[in-house]
Amino acid sequence: MEIRPILSALMRSKTGAILVAVQVAISLAILANALYIVNVRQAVAARPSGVAAESDVFYVNIQNLNRGSHERQLAEQKRQAALLRAMPGVMSVAQTSQAVLSRSGHITSMSAKRSQASASAEVSTYVSPDSLIRTYGLQLVEGRDFRPDEVPEINEDVDESSPKVLILTRAAAQKIWPGEASFVGKTLYQGTGSDDPELRVVGVVERLQTQGAQTKPRGEYSALLPARLTGGRGLLMYAVRAEPGQRDRLMQEAEQAIRTSSTDRLLVTTDTLEQHRKARYRADQGLSWMLISVSTLLLLVTASGIVGIASLWVTQRRKQIGVRRALGARRIDILRYFLTENFMITSVGVACGVLLALGLNQLLVSQLEMARLPPAYLLAGALVFWLLGVGAVYGPAWRAASISPATATRST
């Protein structure tokens, strides 16, 4: 088929062709970047937290309105932990200062050297007198877990002492000592002052996300500290790992058991790690669905535009089609004519859309610190719009090919 007659026809109907090409270009630019953002956000939301079985972990949150003395609080904490451990179906229990992905907790400055101008890293600190490694199923890649003699009992209201050892995540250790291969035995300081507490690394775990789960690698700058704390706000949190399939039952039974076992006024609630994950990434999921909806709408609008323009051209060219049919043009020739015409228009739109998509991505990179758009998204977007163009124009093109020569030539 010669291209010149098609170009000649397009030059006589430039407005429609330009509108379709512009629509394809804008849609491709938005679609490629939108789907890339969706993929990035979904990947972030699906990042492993470091907890081996998230679906089996839940938290028991307790606020005691009659806290009592330091010794009484210590005894109460140990009694509650023992009560939870004794429940059938419980694999492990660890008291903890904060929950993974909960967006509520404590961050501490850590420095490789004393009196640094700025901290080496800001890490999320999980304080526990028990083994969070066992309860969460964390992967210990170097060193060991805490020993019982390394767990001090600290009254936060009057005591300023602190633990002497800690366990870091691999990401936090690499941030504090970049380029090092081993971290066990190294010393760091909790803060940037001249009298800040000194801590010795006794272990490194592969991964544990912070309570805020920021973007990687900051979202894995975490540290475990051994201590049993009293005083403060009187809030206690126990991380409980249940046997598979037992979590929901144990949540109800644990809350009831804590309430009935104490004569104090307690506020007891339970929640799950899955709930914290869902709440943490609710905005990301909402953004993803919004972008998917916008992309779907753009595809529908673009397809409707192509169908509308093609239908208009078929109506305007009925006499021309009839003449060509009378001169011997086959249905396949008419069909191929319109498909080729649309492919040419779509290709121009795709070329402009690729340039527009790159420009839009550059704006996102500079303003939102996003990564550059991979070429695969541009290629996939171009393929989608080429197929969309063929599919959208096929119906009007087939109707054009079905026009009877006698009917077409009699029409005005």
mmCIF file of C-alpha atoms in Angstrom:
data_model
loop_
_atom_site.group_PDB
_atom_site.id
_atom_site.type_symbol
_atom_site.label_atom_id
_atom_site.label_comp_id
_atom_site.label_asym_id
_atom_site.label_seq_id
_atom_site.Cartn_x
_atom_site.Cartn_y
_atom_site.Cartn_z
ATOM 1 C CA MET A 1 0.000 0.000 0.000
ATOM 2 C CA GLU A 2 1.257 3.485 -0.887
ATOM 3 C CA ILE A 3 1.641 5.893 2.012
ATOM 4 C CA ARG A 4 1.240 9.046 -0.111
ATOM 5 C CA PRO A 5 -2.577 8.801 -0.500
ATOM 6 C CA ILE A 6 -2.934 8.320 3.242
ATOM 7 C CA LEU A 7 -0.751 11.347 3.997
ATOM 8 C CA SER A 8 -2.722 13.368 1.466
ATOM 9 C CA ALA A 9 -5.997 12.425 3.165
ATOM 10 C CA LEU A 10 -4.582 13.260 6.579
ATOM 11 C CA MET A 11 -3.422 16.678 5.418
ATOM 12 C CA ARG A 12 -7.001 17.443 4.440
ATOM 13 C CA SER A 13 -8.210 16.406 7.915
ATOM 14 C CA LYS A 14 -5.344 17.637 10.034
ATOM 15 C CA THR A 15 -7.394 18.680 13.046
ATOM 16 C CA GLY A 16 -8.705 15.211 13.830
ATOM 17 C CA ALA A 17 -5.339 13.567 13.314
ATOM 18 C CA ILE A 18 -3.592 16.113 15.534
ATOM 19 C CA LEU A 19 -6.182 15.683 18.290
ATOM 20 C CA VAL A 20 -5.750 11.909 18.284
ATOM 21 C CA ALA A 21 -1.929 12.183 18.296
ATOM 22 C CA VAL A 22 -1.988 14.710 21.167
ATOM 23 C CA GLN A 23 -4.376 12.516 23.122
ATOM 24 C CA VAL A 24 -2.133 9.491 22.656
ATOM 25 C CA ALA A 25 0.986 11.485 23.641
ATOM 26 C CA ILE A 26 -0.545 12.871 26.843
ATOM 27 C CA SER A 27 -2.064 9.523 27.800
ATOM 28 C CA LEU A 28 1.211 7.668 27.212
ATOM 29 C CA ALA A 29 3.199 10.172 29.288
ATOM 30 C CA ILE A 30 0.779 9.917 32.197
ATOM 31 C CA LEU A 31 0.267 6.151 31.906
ATOM 32 C CA ALA A 32 3.984 5.256 31.881
ATOM 33 C CA ASN A 33 4.782 7.418 34.905
ATOM 34 C CA ALA A 34 1.612 6.447 36.778
ATOM 35 C CA LEU A 35 2.235 2.725 36.404
ATOM 36 C CA TYR A 36 5.869 3.192 37.415
ATOM 37 C CA ILE A 37 4.791 5.024 40.567
ATOM 38 C CA VAL A 38 2.252 2.278 41.298
ATOM 39 C CA ASN A 39 4.920 -0.399 40.905
ATOM 40 C CA VAL A 40 7.340 1.488 43.151
ATOM 41 C CA ARG A 41 4.740 2.064 45.882
ATOM 42 C CA GLN A 42 3.554 -1.547 45.757
ATOM 43 C CA ALA A 43 7.148 -2.747 46.051
ATOM 44 C CA VAL A 44 7.642 -0.493 49.075
ATOM 45 C CA ALA A 45 4.439 -1.731 50.710
ATOM 46 C CA ALA A 46 5.479 -5.350 50.156
ATOM 47 C CA ARG A 47 8.959 -4.988 51.662
ATOM 48 C CA PRO A 48 9.744 -7.675 54.250
ATOM 49 C CA SER A 49 9.718 -6.319 57.783
ATOM 50 C CA GLY A 50 12.213 -8.861 59.064
ATOM 51 C CA VAL A 51 9.537 -10.619 61.131
ATOM 52 C CA ALA A 52 9.437 -14.255 60.041
ATOM 53 C CA ALA A 53 5.664 -14.818 60.288
ATOM 54 C CA GLU A 54 3.803 -11.512 60.352
ATOM 55 C CA SER A 55 0.409 -13.203 60.241
ATOM 56 C CA ASP A 56 1.113 -14.977 63.545
ATOM 57 C CA VAL A 57 2.273 -11.930 65.556
ATOM 58 C CA PHE A 58 -0.010 -9.752 67.660
ATOM 59 C CA TYR A 59 0.427 -7.203 70.423
ATOM 60 C CA VAL A 60 -1.128 -6.890 73.867
ATOM 61 C CA ASN A 61 -1.154 -3.258 75.009
ATOM 62 C CA ILE A 62 -1.658 -2.560 78.714
ATOM 63 C CA GLN A 63 -1.958 0.680 80.646
ATOM 64 C CA ASN A 64 -2.010 0.303 84.411
ATOM 65 C CA LEU A 65 -3.759 3.170 86.171
ATOM 66 C CA ASN A 66 -2.334 2.013 89.552
ATOM 67 C CA ARG A 67 1.325 1.545 88.723
ATOM 68 C CA GLY A 68 2.816 1.331 92.210
ATOM 69 C CA SER A 69 6.508 1.113 93.091
ATOM 70 C CA HIS A 70 9.406 0.110 90.887
ATOM 71 C CA GLU A 71 9.531 -3.349 92.446
ATOM 72 C CA ARG A 72 5.784 -3.842 92.089
ATOM 73 C CA GLN A 73 5.905 -2.892 88.420
ATOM 74 C CA LEU A 74 8.759 -5.313 87.795
ATOM 75 C CA ALA A 75 6.849 -8.129 89.459
ATOM 76 C CA GLU A 76 3.696 -7.287 87.505
ATOM 77 C CA GLN A 77 5.555 -7.277 84.171
ATOM 78 C CA LYS A 78 7.100 -10.672 84.848
ATOM 79 C CA ARG A 79 3.752 -12.077 85.985
ATOM 80 C CA GLN A 80 1.959 -10.849 82.861
ATOM 81 C CA ALA A 81 4.655 -12.186 80.556
ATOM 82 C CA ALA A 82 4.559 -15.582 82.303
ATOM 83 C CA LEU A 83 0.753 -15.624 82.012
ATOM 84 C CA LEU A 84 0.916 -15.040 78.261
ATOM 85 C CA ARG A 85 3.655 -17.639 77.751
ATOM 86 C CA ALA A 86 1.613 -20.262 79.584
ATOM 87 C CA MET A 87 -1.356 -19.950 77.211
ATOM 88 C CA PRO A 88 -1.775 -22.933 74.858
ATOM 89 C CA GLY A 89 -0.795 -21.983 71.326
ATOM 90 C CA VAL A 90 1.729 -19.280 72.280
ATOM 91 C CA MET A 91 5.202 -19.865 70.834
ATOM 92 C CA SER A 92 7.040 -16.841 72.272
ATOM 93 C CA VAL A 93 6.411 -13.578 74.155
ATOM 94 C CA ALA A 94 8.620 -10.512 74.383
ATOM 95 C CA GLN A 95 7.900 -7.240 76.099
ATOM 96 C CA THR A 96 8.783 -4.393 73.728
ATOM 97 C CA SER A 97 8.863 -0.614 73.747
ATOM 98 C CA GLN A 98 7.277 -0.269 70.296
ATOM 99 C CA ALA A 99 5.662 -2.227 67.488
ATOM 100 C CA VAL A 100 7.045 -2.786 64.011
ATOM 101 C CA LEU A 101 5.379 -0.530 61.374
ATOM 102 C CA SER A 102 3.238 1.144 64.043
ATOM 103 C CA ARG A 103 4.402 4.711 63.202
ATOM 104 C CA SER A 104 4.734 5.319 66.944
ATOM 105 C CA GLY A 105 7.970 4.863 68.819
ATOM 106 C CA HIS A 106 11.416 6.158 69.616
ATOM 107 C CA ILE A 107 14.382 7.075 67.403
ATOM 108 C CA THR A 108 17.883 7.541 68.819
ATOM 109 C CA SER A 109 21.008 9.149 67.402
ATOM 110 C CA MET A 110 23.971 6.762 67.184
ATOM 111 C CA SER A 111 27.570 7.875 66.641
ATOM 112 C CA ALA A 112 30.654 5.869 65.772
ATOM 113 C CA LYS A 113 32.846 8.314 67.706
ATOM 114 C CA ARG A 114 32.282 10.410 70.785
ATOM 115 C CA SER A 115 31.503 14.133 70.361
ATOM 116 C CA GLN A 116 30.806 13.919 66.639
ATOM 117 C CA ALA A 117 29.445 17.016 64.935
ATOM 118 C CA SER A 118 26.504 14.963 63.680
ATOM 119 C CA ALA A 119 25.186 11.482 64.350
ATOM 120 C CA SER A 120 26.300 8.565 62.197
ATOM 121 C CA ALA A 121 22.714 7.300 61.949
ATOM 122 C CA GLU A 122 19.238 7.802 63.379
ATOM 123 C CA VAL A 123 17.995 4.379 64.443
ATOM 124 C CA SER A 124 14.686 3.099 65.742
ATOM 125 C CA THR A 125 15.238 1.537 69.174
ATOM 126 C CA TYR A 126 13.344 -1.558 70.313
ATOM 127 C CA VAL A 127 13.871 -1.969 74.064
ATOM 128 C CA SER A 128 13.020 -5.385 75.475
ATOM 129 C CA PRO A 129 14.039 -7.564 78.423
ATOM 130 C CA ASP A 130 13.171 -10.642 76.352
ATOM 131 C CA SER A 131 14.343 -12.110 73.061
ATOM 132 C CA LEU A 132 12.799 -10.206 70.174
ATOM 133 C CA ILE A 133 15.000 -12.301 67.905
ATOM 134 C CA ARG A 134 13.115 -15.427 68.986
ATOM 135 C CA THR A 135 9.664 -13.831 69.108
ATOM 136 C CA TYR A 136 9.949 -12.101 65.730
ATOM 137 C CA GLY A 137 12.023 -14.850 64.173
ATOM 138 C CA LEU A 138 14.733 -12.377 63.150
ATOM 139 C CA GLN A 139 17.683 -13.702 61.154
ATOM 140 C CA LEU A 140 20.866 -13.340 63.189
ATOM 141 C CA VAL A 141 23.753 -12.997 60.721
ATOM 142 C CA GLU A 142 26.571 -12.207 63.151
ATOM 143 C CA GLY A 143 27.149 -12.468 66.878
ATOM 144 C CA ARG A 144 24.562 -13.587 69.430
ATOM 145 C CA ASP A 145 21.381 -12.714 71.283
ATOM 146 C CA PHE A 146 21.428 -10.955 74.668
ATOM 147 C CA ARG A 147 22.283 -12.834 77.840
ATOM 148 C CA PRO A 148 20.068 -12.488 80.966
ATOM 149 C CA ASP A 149 22.896 -10.744 82.862
ATOM 150 C CA GLU A 150 22.950 -8.001 80.185
ATOM 151 C CA VAL A 151 19.373 -6.884 80.918
ATOM 152 C CA PRO A 152 19.297 -4.030 83.462
ATOM 153 C CA GLU A 153 16.175 -3.031 85.382
ATOM 154 C CA ILE A 154 15.705 0.703 84.966
ATOM 155 C CA ASN A 155 13.243 3.080 86.619
ATOM 156 C CA GLU A 156 12.805 5.787 84.001
ATOM 157 C CA ASP A 157 11.476 8.253 86.576
ATOM 158 C CA VAL A 158 14.680 8.378 88.641
ATOM 159 C CA ASP A 159 17.355 6.259 86.984
ATOM 160 C CA GLU A 160 19.513 7.580 84.124
ATOM 161 C CA SER A 161 21.409 4.347 83.540
ATOM 162 C CA SER A 162 21.240 2.591 80.201
ATOM 163 C CA PRO A 163 22.092 -0.758 78.597
ATOM 164 C CA LYS A 164 25.701 -1.516 77.740
ATOM 165 C CA VAL A 165 25.136 -3.686 74.664
ATOM 166 C CA LEU A 166 22.921 -3.682 71.599
ATOM 167 C CA ILE A 167 22.060 -5.558 68.438
ATOM 168 C CA LEU A 168 21.930 -3.676 65.135
ATOM 169 C CA THR A 169 20.361 -4.412 61.792
ATOM 170 C CA ARG A 170 22.787 -4.914 58.938
ATOM 171 C CA ALA A 171 21.623 -1.677 57.274
ATOM 172 C CA ALA A 172 22.210 0.375 60.438
ATOM 173 C CA ALA A 173 25.639 -1.152 61.022
ATOM 174 C CA GLN A 174 26.703 -0.451 57.442
ATOM 175 C CA LYS A 175 25.494 3.125 57.783
ATOM 176 C CA ILE A 176 27.496 3.699 60.971
ATOM 177 C CA TRP A 177 30.652 1.882 59.761
ATOM 178 C CA PRO A 178 30.573 1.989 55.956
ATOM 179 C CA GLY A 179 32.819 -0.475 54.198
ATOM 180 C CA GLU A 180 33.346 -2.718 57.239
ATOM 181 C CA ALA A 181 32.817 -6.465 56.933
ATOM 182 C CA SER A 182 32.273 -7.306 60.623
ATOM 183 C CA PHE A 183 30.554 -5.283 63.339
ATOM 184 C CA VAL A 184 30.446 -7.447 66.474
ATOM 185 C CA GLY A 185 32.611 -5.970 69.225
ATOM 186 C CA LYS A 186 32.518 -2.435 67.842
ATOM 187 C CA THR A 187 31.650 0.457 70.138
ATOM 188 C CA LEU A 188 29.253 3.281 69.413
ATOM 189 C CA TYR A 189 27.667 6.092 71.385
ATOM 190 C CA GLN A 190 24.040 6.914 72.017
ATOM 191 C CA GLY A 191 24.049 10.582 71.001
ATOM 192 C CA THR A 192 26.664 13.120 69.923
ATOM 193 C CA GLY A 193 27.767 14.543 73.285
ATOM 194 C CA SER A 194 30.969 13.995 75.239
ATOM 195 C CA ASP A 195 29.261 12.016 78.028
ATOM 196 C CA ASP A 196 26.784 9.962 76.022
ATOM 197 C CA PRO A 197 26.345 6.275 76.944
ATOM 198 C CA GLU A 198 28.714 3.796 75.341
ATOM 199 C CA LEU A 199 27.275 0.678 73.705
ATOM 200 C CA ARG A 200 28.971 -2.452 72.412
ATOM 201 C CA VAL A 201 27.598 -4.409 69.465
ATOM 202 C CA VAL A 202 27.030 -8.078 70.322
ATOM 203 C CA GLY A 203 24.961 -9.101 67.303
ATOM 204 C CA VAL A 204 23.688 -8.133 63.862
ATOM 205 C CA VAL A 205 20.336 -9.154 62.382
ATOM 206 C CA GLU A 206 19.597 -9.199 58.673
ATOM 207 C CA ARG A 207 16.550 -6.938 58.804
ATOM 208 C CA LEU A 208 14.025 -5.258 61.097
ATOM 209 C CA GLN A 209 12.003 -2.361 59.789
ATOM 210 C CA THR A 210 11.580 0.745 61.887
ATOM 211 C CA GLN A 211 8.233 1.775 63.320
ATOM 212 C CA GLY A 212 7.939 4.348 60.529
ATOM 213 C CA ALA A 213 9.235 2.054 57.751
ATOM 214 C CA GLN A 214 10.776 4.890 55.757
ATOM 215 C CA THR A 215 12.207 4.290 52.318
ATOM 216 C CA LYS A 216 15.056 1.833 52.065
ATOM 217 C CA PRO A 217 17.649 1.713 53.564
ATOM 218 C CA ARG A 218 16.555 4.180 56.284
ATOM 219 C CA GLY A 219 13.507 2.043 56.965
ATOM 220 C CA GLU A 220 15.821 -0.700 58.270
ATOM 221 C CA TYR A 221 17.944 1.429 60.620
ATOM 222 C CA SER A 222 16.924 -0.376 63.805
ATOM 223 C CA ALA A 223 18.559 -1.430 67.062
ATOM 224 C CA LEU A 224 17.603 -3.840 69.846
ATOM 225 C CA LEU A 225 18.432 -2.767 73.404
ATOM 226 C CA PRO A 226 18.135 -5.026 76.471
ATOM 227 C CA ALA A 227 16.333 -3.450 79.446
ATOM 228 C CA ARG A 228 13.304 -3.886 81.680
ATOM 229 C CA LEU A 229 11.775 -0.445 82.153
ATOM 230 C CA THR A 230 9.384 0.890 84.768
ATOM 231 C CA GLY A 231 7.962 4.348 85.380
ATOM 232 C CA GLY A 232 7.431 6.615 82.415
ATOM 233 C CA ARG A 233 3.854 6.624 81.150
ATOM 234 C CA GLY A 234 3.047 3.204 82.540
ATOM 235 C CA LEU A 235 2.379 1.698 79.121
ATOM 236 C CA LEU A 236 3.324 -1.924 78.485
ATOM 237 C CA MET A 237 3.398 -3.771 75.194
ATOM 238 C CA TYR A 238 3.904 -7.488 74.680
ATOM 239 C CA ALA A 239 4.683 -8.967 71.278
ATOM 240 C CA VAL A 240 3.173 -12.449 71.089
ATOM 241 C CA ARG A 241 3.971 -15.035 68.441
ATOM 242 C CA ALA A 242 1.205 -17.577 68.088
ATOM 243 C CA GLU A 243 1.241 -20.974 66.479
ATOM 244 C CA PRO A 244 -0.052 -20.899 62.879
ATOM 245 C CA GLY A 245 -3.815 -20.385 62.805
ATOM 246 C CA GLN A 246 -4.089 -19.592 66.538
ATOM 247 C CA ARG A 247 -3.602 -15.808 66.496
ATOM 248 C CA ASP A 248 -7.231 -14.638 66.470
ATOM 249 C CA ARG A 249 -8.260 -17.013 69.233
ATOM 250 C CA LEU A 250 -5.286 -16.076 71.381
ATOM 251 C CA MET A 251 -5.930 -12.353 70.970
ATOM 252 C CA GLN A 252 -9.327 -12.687 72.629
ATOM 253 C CA GLU A 253 -8.125 -15.076 75.299
ATOM 254 C CA ALA A 254 -5.012 -13.028 76.106
ATOM 255 C CA GLU A 255 -6.965 -9.815 76.599
ATOM 256 C CA GLN A 256 -9.475 -11.573 78.869
ATOM 257 C CA ALA A 257 -6.739 -13.355 80.818
ATOM 258 C CA ILE A 258 -4.825 -10.127 81.532
ATOM 259 C CA ARG A 259 -7.983 -8.358 82.681
ATOM 260 C CA THR A 260 -9.165 -11.088 85.032
ATOM 261 C CA SER A 261 -5.744 -11.857 86.502
ATOM 262 C CA SER A 262 -5.200 -8.414 88.036
ATOM 263 C CA THR A 263 -7.015 -6.377 90.661
ATOM 264 C CA ASP A 264 -5.581 -3.157 89.233
ATOM 265 C CA ARG A 265 -7.467 -0.915 86.842
ATOM 266 C CA LEU A 266 -6.117 -1.894 83.438
ATOM 267 C CA LEU A 267 -6.787 -0.644 79.935
ATOM 268 C CA VAL A 268 -6.087 -3.629 77.675
ATOM 269 C CA THR A 269 -6.199 -3.681 73.876
ATOM 270 C CA THR A 270 -4.839 -5.992 71.212
ATOM 271 C CA ASP A 271 -3.807 -5.437 67.615
ATOM 272 C CA THR A 272 -1.822 -7.281 64.985
ATOM 273 C CA LEU A 273 1.300 -6.654 62.970
ATOM 274 C CA GLU A 274 -0.808 -7.044 59.832
ATOM 275 C CA GLN A 275 -3.035 -4.189 61.057
ATOM 276 C CA HIS A 276 0.019 -1.992 61.567
ATOM 277 C CA ARG A 277 1.250 -2.817 58.057
ATOM 278 C CA LYS A 278 -2.139 -2.028 56.544
ATOM 279 C CA ALA A 279 -2.363 1.301 58.388
ATOM 280 C CA ARG A 280 1.238 2.221 57.549
ATOM 281 C CA TYR A 281 0.725 1.713 53.824
ATOM 282 C CA ARG A 282 -2.896 2.847 53.522
ATOM 283 C CA ALA A 283 -1.852 6.048 51.757
ATOM 284 C CA ASP A 284 0.372 4.119 49.324
ATOM 285 C CA GLN A 285 -2.441 1.716 48.503
ATOM 286 C CA GLY A 286 -4.865 4.605 48.037
ATOM 287 C CA LEU A 287 -2.452 6.380 45.706
ATOM 288 C CA SER A 288 -1.940 3.189 43.716
ATOM 289 C CA TRP A 289 -5.657 2.616 43.192
ATOM 290 C CA MET A 290 -6.170 6.245 42.264
ATOM 291 C CA LEU A 291 -3.434 6.104 39.619
ATOM 292 C CA ILE A 292 -4.738 2.803 38.273
ATOM 293 C CA SER A 293 -8.215 4.331 37.970
ATOM 294 C CA VAL A 294 -6.836 7.412 36.202
ATOM 295 C CA SER A 295 -4.816 5.225 33.814
ATOM 296 C CA THR A 296 -7.850 3.080 33.006
ATOM 297 C CA LEU A 297 -9.949 6.181 32.394
ATOM 298 C CA LEU A 298 -7.270 7.614 30.096
ATOM 299 C CA LEU A 299 -7.203 4.421 28.057
ATOM 300 C CA LEU A 300 -10.987 4.473 27.712
ATOM 301 C CA VAL A 301 -11.017 8.139 26.724
ATOM 302 C CA THR A 302 -8.238 7.628 24.183
ATOM 303 C CA ALA A 303 -9.965 4.588 22.689
ATOM 304 C CA SER A 304 -13.242 6.528 22.495
ATOM 305 C CA GLY A 305 -11.468 9.389 20.749
ATOM 306 C CA ILE A 306 -9.937 7.074 18.157
ATOM 307 C CA VAL A 307 -13.280 5.367 17.525
ATOM 308 C CA GLY A 308 -15.038 8.715 17.196
ATOM 309 C CA ILE A 309 -12.536 10.198 14.762
ATOM 310 C CA ALA A 310 -12.382 7.009 12.698
ATOM 311 C CA SER A 311 -16.195 6.823 12.527
ATOM 312 C CA LEU A 312 -16.340 10.457 11.410
ATOM 313 C CA TRP A 313 -13.782 9.810 8.666
ATOM 314 C CA VAL A 314 -15.706 6.774 7.451
ATOM 315 C CA THR A 315 -18.871 8.892 7.177
ATOM 316 C CA GLN A 316 -17.053 11.680 5.371
ATOM 317 C CA ARG A 317 -15.356 9.272 2.931
ATOM 318 C CA ARG A 318 -18.279 7.037 2.033
ATOM 319 C CA LYS A 319 -18.278 8.216 -1.579
ATOM 320 C CA GLN A 320 -14.481 7.847 -1.850
ATOM 321 C CA ILE A 321 -14.716 4.336 -0.416
ATOM 322 C CA GLY A 322 -17.486 3.440 -2.826
ATOM 323 C CA VAL A 323 -15.458 4.655 -5.798
ATOM 324 C CA ARG A 324 -12.465 2.588 -4.694
ATOM 325 C CA ARG A 325 -14.668 -0.452 -4.253
ATOM 326 C CA ALA A 326 -16.160 0.096 -7.727
ATOM 327 C CA LEU A 327 -12.653 0.288 -9.176
ATOM 328 C CA GLY A 328 -11.812 -3.100 -7.730
ATOM 329 C CA ALA A 329 -10.577 -2.416 -4.163
ATOM 330 C CA ARG A 330 -11.194 -5.374 -1.892
ATOM 331 C CA ARG A 331 -12.535 -5.219 1.626
ATOM 332 C CA ILE A 332 -9.096 -6.078 2.945
ATOM 333 C CA ASP A 333 -7.664 -3.086 1.071
ATOM 334 C CA ILE A 334 -10.133 -0.683 2.701
ATOM 335 C CA LEU A 335 -9.554 -2.249 6.103
ATOM 336 C CA ARG A 336 -5.777 -2.048 5.703
ATOM 337 C CA TYR A 337 -6.047 1.592 4.599
ATOM 338 C CA PHE A 338 -7.738 2.703 7.806
ATOM 339 C CA LEU A 339 -5.535 0.543 10.028
ATOM 340 C CA THR A 340 -2.389 1.966 8.413
ATOM 341 C CA GLU A 341 -3.697 5.500 8.730
ATOM 342 C CA ASN A 342 -4.418 5.031 12.408
ATOM 343 C CA PHE A 343 -1.054 3.345 12.987
ATOM 344 C CA MET A 344 0.720 6.364 11.496
ATOM 345 C CA ILE A 345 -1.218 8.789 13.704
ATOM 346 C CA THR A 346 -0.666 6.634 16.786
ATOM 347 C CA SER A 347 3.070 6.349 16.041
ATOM 348 C CA VAL A 348 3.402 10.125 15.945
ATOM 349 C CA GLY A 349 1.544 10.310 19.253
ATOM 350 C CA VAL A 350 3.725 7.563 20.745
ATOM 351 C CA ALA A 351 6.925 9.350 19.690
ATOM 352 C CA CYS A 352 5.752 12.609 21.252
ATOM 353 C CA GLY A 353 4.441 10.707 24.293
ATOM 354 C CA VAL A 354 7.834 9.123 24.950
ATOM 355 C CA LEU A 355 9.504 12.544 24.983
ATOM 356 C CA LEU A 356 6.712 13.933 27.177
ATOM 357 C CA ALA A 357 6.977 10.962 29.562
ATOM 358 C CA LEU A 358 10.724 11.514 29.951
ATOM 359 C CA GLY A 359 10.139 15.198 30.657
ATOM 360 C CA LEU A 360 7.458 14.417 33.239
ATOM 361 C CA ASN A 361 9.702 11.849 34.887
ATOM 362 C CA GLN A 362 12.559 14.357 35.058
ATOM 363 C CA LEU A 363 10.226 16.725 36.891
ATOM 364 C CA LEU A 364 9.288 13.971 39.359
ATOM 365 C CA VAL A 365 12.954 13.080 39.848
ATOM 366 C CA SER A 366 13.911 16.667 40.638
ATOM 367 C CA GLN A 367 10.911 17.473 42.832
ATOM 368 C CA LEU A 368 10.086 14.170 44.559
ATOM 369 C CA GLU A 369 13.448 12.362 44.446
ATOM 370 C CA MET A 370 12.022 9.481 42.433
ATOM 371 C CA ALA A 371 14.147 7.122 40.379
ATOM 372 C CA ARG A 372 14.356 7.562 36.644
ATOM 373 C CA LEU A 373 11.722 5.911 34.500
ATOM 374 C CA PRO A 374 13.005 2.548 33.166
ATOM 375 C CA PRO A 375 12.851 2.170 29.347
ATOM 376 C CA ALA A 376 10.666 -0.927 29.738
ATOM 377 C CA TYR A 377 7.725 1.253 30.821
ATOM 378 C CA LEU A 378 8.059 3.383 27.697
ATOM 379 C CA LEU A 379 8.232 0.334 25.443
ATOM 380 C CA ALA A 380 5.268 -1.270 27.186
ATOM 381 C CA GLY A 381 3.308 1.976 26.975
ATOM 382 C CA ALA A 382 4.047 2.335 23.252
ATOM 383 C CA LEU A 383 2.918 -1.250 22.641
ATOM 384 C CA VAL A 384 -0.283 -0.682 24.621
ATOM 385 C CA PHE A 385 -1.239 2.370 22.575
ATOM 386 C CA TRP A 386 -0.367 0.731 19.254
ATOM 387 C CA LEU A 387 -2.610 -2.205 20.153
ATOM 388 C CA LEU A 388 -5.240 0.162 21.539
ATOM 389 C CA GLY A 389 -5.216 2.119 18.270
ATOM 390 C CA VAL A 390 -5.621 -1.004 16.151
ATOM 391 C CA GLY A 391 -8.379 -2.341 18.378
ATOM 392 C CA ALA A 392 -10.249 0.954 18.534
ATOM 393 C CA VAL A 393 -10.162 1.631 14.782
ATOM 394 C CA TYR A 394 -10.942 -1.915 13.718
ATOM 395 C CA GLY A 395 -14.724 -1.542 14.147
ATOM 396 C CA PRO A 396 -15.097 1.660 12.073
ATOM 397 C CA ALA A 397 -12.607 0.281 9.513
ATOM 398 C CA TRP A 398 -14.606 -2.929 9.124
ATOM 399 C CA ARG A 399 -17.811 -0.947 8.629
ATOM 400 C CA ALA A 400 -16.021 1.073 5.942
ATOM 401 C CA ALA A 401 -14.854 -2.100 4.233
ATOM 402 C CA SER A 402 -18.428 -3.422 4.271
ATOM 403 C CA ILE A 403 -19.872 -0.417 2.414
ATOM 404 C CA SER A 404 -21.534 -1.431 -0.835
ATOM 405 C CA PRO A 405 -20.113 0.399 -3.903
ATOM 406 C CA ALA A 406 -23.611 1.163 -5.202
ATOM 407 C CA THR A 407 -24.792 2.495 -1.842
ATOM 408 C CA ALA A 408 -21.702 4.623 -1.363
ATOM 409 C CA THR A 409 -21.740 6.181 -4.818
ATOM 410 C CA ARG A 410 -25.442 7.095 -4.543
ATOM 411 C CA SER A 411 -24.854 8.930 -1.238
ATOM 412 C CA THR A 412 -24.093 12.638 -1.276
#
